[in-house]
Coordinates of N, CA and C in Angstrom, one line a residue:
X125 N 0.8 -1.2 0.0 CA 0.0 0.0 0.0 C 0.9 1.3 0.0
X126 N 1.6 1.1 0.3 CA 3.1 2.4 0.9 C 3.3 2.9 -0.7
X127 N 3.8 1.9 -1.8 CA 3.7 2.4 -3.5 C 2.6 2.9 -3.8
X128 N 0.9 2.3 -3.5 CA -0.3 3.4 -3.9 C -0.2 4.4 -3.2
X129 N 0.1 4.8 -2.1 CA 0.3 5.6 -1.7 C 1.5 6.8 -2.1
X130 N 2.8 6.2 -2.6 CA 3.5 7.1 -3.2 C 3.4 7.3 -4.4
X131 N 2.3 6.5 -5.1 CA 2.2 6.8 -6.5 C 0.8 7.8 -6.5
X132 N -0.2 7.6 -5.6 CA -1.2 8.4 -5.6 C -0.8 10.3 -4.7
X133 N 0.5 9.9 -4.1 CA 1.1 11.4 -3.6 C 1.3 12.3 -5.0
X134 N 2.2 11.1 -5.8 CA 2.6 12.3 -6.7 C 1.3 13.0 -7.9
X135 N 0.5 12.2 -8.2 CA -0.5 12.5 -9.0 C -1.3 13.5 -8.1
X136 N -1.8 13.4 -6.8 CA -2.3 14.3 -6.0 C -1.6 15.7 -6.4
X137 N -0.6 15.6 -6.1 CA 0.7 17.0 -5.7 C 0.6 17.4 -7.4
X138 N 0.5 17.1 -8.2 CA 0.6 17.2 -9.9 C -0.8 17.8 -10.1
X139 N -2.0 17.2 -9.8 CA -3.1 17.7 -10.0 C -3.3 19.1 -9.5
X140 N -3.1 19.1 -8.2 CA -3.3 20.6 -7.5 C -3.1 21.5 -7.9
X141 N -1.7 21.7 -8.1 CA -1.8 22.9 -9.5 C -2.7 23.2 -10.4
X142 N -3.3 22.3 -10.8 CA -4.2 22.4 -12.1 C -5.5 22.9 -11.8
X143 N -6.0 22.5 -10.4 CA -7.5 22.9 -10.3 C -8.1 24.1 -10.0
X144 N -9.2 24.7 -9.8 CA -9.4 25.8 -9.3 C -10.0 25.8 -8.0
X145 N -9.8 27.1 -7.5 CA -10.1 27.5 -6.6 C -11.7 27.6 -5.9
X146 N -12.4 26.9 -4.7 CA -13.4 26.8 -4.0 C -13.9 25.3 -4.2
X147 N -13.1 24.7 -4.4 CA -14.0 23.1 -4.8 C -13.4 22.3 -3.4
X148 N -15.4 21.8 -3.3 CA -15.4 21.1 -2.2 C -15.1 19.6 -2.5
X149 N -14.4 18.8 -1.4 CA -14.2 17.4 -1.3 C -15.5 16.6 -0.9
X150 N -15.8 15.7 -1.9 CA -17.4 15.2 -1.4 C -17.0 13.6 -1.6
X151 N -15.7 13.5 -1.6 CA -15.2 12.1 -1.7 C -14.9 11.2 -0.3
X152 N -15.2 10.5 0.3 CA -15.9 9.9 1.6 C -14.4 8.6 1.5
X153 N -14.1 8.2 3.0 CA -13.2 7.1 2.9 C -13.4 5.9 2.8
X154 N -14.7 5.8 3.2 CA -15.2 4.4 2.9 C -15.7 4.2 1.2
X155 N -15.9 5.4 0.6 CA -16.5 5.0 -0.8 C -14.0 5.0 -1.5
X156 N -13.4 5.5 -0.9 CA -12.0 5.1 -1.6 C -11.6 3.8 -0.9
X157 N -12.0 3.2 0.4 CA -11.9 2.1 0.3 C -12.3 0.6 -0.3
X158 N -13.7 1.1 -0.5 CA -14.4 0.3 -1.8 C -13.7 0.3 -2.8
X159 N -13.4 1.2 -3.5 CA -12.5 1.6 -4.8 C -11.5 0.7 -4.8
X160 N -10.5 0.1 -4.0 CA -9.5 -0.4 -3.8 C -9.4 -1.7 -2.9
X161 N -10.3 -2.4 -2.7 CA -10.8 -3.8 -1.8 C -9.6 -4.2 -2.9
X162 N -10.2 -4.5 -4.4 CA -9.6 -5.5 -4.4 C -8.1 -4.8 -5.2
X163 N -8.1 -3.9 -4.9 CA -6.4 -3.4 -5.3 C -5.4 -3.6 -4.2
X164 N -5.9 -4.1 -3.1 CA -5.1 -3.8 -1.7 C -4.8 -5.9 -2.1
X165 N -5.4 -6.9 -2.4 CA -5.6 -7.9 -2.3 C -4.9 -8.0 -3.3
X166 N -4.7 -7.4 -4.6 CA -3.8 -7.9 -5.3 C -2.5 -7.8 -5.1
X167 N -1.9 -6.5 -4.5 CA -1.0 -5.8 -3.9 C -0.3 -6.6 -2.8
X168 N -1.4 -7.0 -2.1 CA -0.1 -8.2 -1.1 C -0.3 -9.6 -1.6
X169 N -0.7 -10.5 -2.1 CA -0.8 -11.2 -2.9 C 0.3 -11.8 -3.5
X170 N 0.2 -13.4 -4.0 CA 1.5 -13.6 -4.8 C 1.0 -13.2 -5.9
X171 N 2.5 -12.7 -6.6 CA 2.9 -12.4 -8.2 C 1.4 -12.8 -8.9
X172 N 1.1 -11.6 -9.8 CA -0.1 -12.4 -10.6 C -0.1 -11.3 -11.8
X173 N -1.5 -10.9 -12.1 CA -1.7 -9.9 -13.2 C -3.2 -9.3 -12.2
X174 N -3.3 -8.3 -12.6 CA -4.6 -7.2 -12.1 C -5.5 -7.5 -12.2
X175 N -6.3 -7.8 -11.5 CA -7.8 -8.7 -11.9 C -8.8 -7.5 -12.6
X176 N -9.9 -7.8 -13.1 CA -10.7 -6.8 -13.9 C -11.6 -6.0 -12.5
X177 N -11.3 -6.6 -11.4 CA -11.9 -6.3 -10.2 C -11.2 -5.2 -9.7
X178 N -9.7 -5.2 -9.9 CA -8.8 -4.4 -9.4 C -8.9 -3.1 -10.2
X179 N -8.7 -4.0 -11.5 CA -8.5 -2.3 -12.6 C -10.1 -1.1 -12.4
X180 N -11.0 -2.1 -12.0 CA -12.0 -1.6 -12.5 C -12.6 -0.5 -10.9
X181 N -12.0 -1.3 -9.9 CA -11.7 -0.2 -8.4 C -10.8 1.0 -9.0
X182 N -9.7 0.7 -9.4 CA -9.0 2.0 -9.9 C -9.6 3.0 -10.5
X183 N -10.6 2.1 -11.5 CA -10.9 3.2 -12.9 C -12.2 3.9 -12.0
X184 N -12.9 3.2 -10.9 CA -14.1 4.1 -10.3 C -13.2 5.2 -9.0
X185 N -12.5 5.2 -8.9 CA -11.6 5.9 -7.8 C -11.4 7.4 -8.9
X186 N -10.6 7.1 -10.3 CA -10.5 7.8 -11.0 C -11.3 8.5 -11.1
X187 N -12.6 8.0 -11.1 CA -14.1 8.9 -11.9 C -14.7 9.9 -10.2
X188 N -14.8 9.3 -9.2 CA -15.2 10.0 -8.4 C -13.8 11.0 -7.3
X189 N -12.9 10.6 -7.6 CA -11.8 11.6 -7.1 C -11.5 12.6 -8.5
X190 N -12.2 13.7 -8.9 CA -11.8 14.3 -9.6 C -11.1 15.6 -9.0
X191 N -12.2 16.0 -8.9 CA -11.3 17.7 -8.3 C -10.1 17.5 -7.0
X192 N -9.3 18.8 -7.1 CA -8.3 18.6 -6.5 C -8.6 18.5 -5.2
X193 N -9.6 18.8 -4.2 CA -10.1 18.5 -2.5 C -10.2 16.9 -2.7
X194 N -11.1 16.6 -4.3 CA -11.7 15.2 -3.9 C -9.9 14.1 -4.0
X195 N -9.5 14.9 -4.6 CA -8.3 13.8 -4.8 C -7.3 13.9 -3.5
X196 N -7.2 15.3 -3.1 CA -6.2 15.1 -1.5 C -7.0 14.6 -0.4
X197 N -8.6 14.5 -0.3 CA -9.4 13.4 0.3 C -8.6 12.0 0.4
X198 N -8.8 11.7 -1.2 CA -9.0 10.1 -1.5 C -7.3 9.8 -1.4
X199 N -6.6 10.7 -1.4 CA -5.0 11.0 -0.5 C -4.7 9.8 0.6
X200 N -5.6 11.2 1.3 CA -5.3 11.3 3.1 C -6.0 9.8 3.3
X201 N -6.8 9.6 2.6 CA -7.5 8.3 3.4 C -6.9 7.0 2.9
X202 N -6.2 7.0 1.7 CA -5.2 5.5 0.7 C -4.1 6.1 2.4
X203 N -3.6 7.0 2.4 CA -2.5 6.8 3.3 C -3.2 6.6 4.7
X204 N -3.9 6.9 5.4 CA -4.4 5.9 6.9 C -5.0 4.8 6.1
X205 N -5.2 3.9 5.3 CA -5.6 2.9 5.1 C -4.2 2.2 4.8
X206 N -3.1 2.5 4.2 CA -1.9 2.0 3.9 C -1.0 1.6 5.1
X207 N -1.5 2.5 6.2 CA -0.7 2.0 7.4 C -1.0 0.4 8.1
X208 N -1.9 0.2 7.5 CA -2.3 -1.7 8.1 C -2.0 -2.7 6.9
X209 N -1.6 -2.0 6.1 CA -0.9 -3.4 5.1 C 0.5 -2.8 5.0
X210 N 1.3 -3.3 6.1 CA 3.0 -3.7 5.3 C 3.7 -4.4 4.3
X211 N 2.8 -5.1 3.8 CA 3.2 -5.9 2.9 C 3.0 -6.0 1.4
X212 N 2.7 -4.4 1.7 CA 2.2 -4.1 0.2 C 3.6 -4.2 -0.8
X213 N 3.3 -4.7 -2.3 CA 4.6 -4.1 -2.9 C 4.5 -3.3 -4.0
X214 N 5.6 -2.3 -3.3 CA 5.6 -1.5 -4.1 C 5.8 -0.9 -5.3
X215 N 6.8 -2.1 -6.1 CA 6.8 -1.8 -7.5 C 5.9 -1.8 -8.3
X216 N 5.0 -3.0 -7.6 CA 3.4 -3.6 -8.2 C 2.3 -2.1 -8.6
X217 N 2.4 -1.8 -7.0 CA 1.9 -0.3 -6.7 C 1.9 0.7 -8.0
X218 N 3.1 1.1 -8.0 CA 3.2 1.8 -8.9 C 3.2 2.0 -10.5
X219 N 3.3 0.7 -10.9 CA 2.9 0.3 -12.4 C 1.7 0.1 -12.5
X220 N 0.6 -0.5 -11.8 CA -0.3 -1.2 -12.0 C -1.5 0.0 -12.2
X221 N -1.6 1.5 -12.1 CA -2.5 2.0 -12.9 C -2.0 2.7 -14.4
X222 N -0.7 2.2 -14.7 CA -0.8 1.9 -16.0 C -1.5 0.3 -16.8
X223 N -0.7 -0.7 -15.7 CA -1.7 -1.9 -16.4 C -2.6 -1.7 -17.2
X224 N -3.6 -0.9 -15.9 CA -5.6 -1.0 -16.1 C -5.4 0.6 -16.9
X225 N -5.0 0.8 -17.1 CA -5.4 2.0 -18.3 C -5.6 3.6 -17.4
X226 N -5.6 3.5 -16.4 CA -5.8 4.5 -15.5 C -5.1 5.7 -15.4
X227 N -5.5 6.5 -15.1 CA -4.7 8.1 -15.2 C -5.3 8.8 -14.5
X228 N -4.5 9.1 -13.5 CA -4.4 10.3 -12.2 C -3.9 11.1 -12.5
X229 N -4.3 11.8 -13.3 CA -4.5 13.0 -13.4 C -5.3 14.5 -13.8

């Protein structure tokens, strides 16, 4: 989780620049922990490929973390959710929203 997390910092920190000013966060941590059930499960997991379950958590994470509040929301909460899996890996982490087609940004 510690790589979604560093891969979702930098897209966060990249986006913010771009947004504008007064937009509220309406993005909830239980709807980004849904998003990612089964991205957390692939992530500690042996070696495999991204299930359509996984890509498809990503691709709904992408659609409701848009604006820059909703995205340093869905931030702060991948990182207190990342503190209870140590065994995430990280390289996985960070390639794997290219796998699924995904873009944070």
């Amino acid at each position: 989780m510690k790589g979604l997390v560093i891969s979702v910092i930098v897209v966060v920190t990249m986006v913010q620049f771009m947004a504008e000013p007064g937009e509220t966060a309406v993005v909830s941590c239980d709807e980004v922990d849904e998003c990612l059930v089964y991205y957390v499960l692939y992530l500690t997991s042996k070696p495999g490929y991204a299930s359509a379950l996984c890509c498809g958590g990503l691709a709904k994470l992408e659609k409701i973390a848009v604006t820059t509040a909703q995205k340093q929301t869905a931030c702060s909460c991948i990182k207190q959710a990342a503190a209870g899996f140590p065994s995430i890996k990280e390289d996985v982490a960070s390639s794997n929203p290219n796998k699924c087609n995904v873009q944070f940004n």
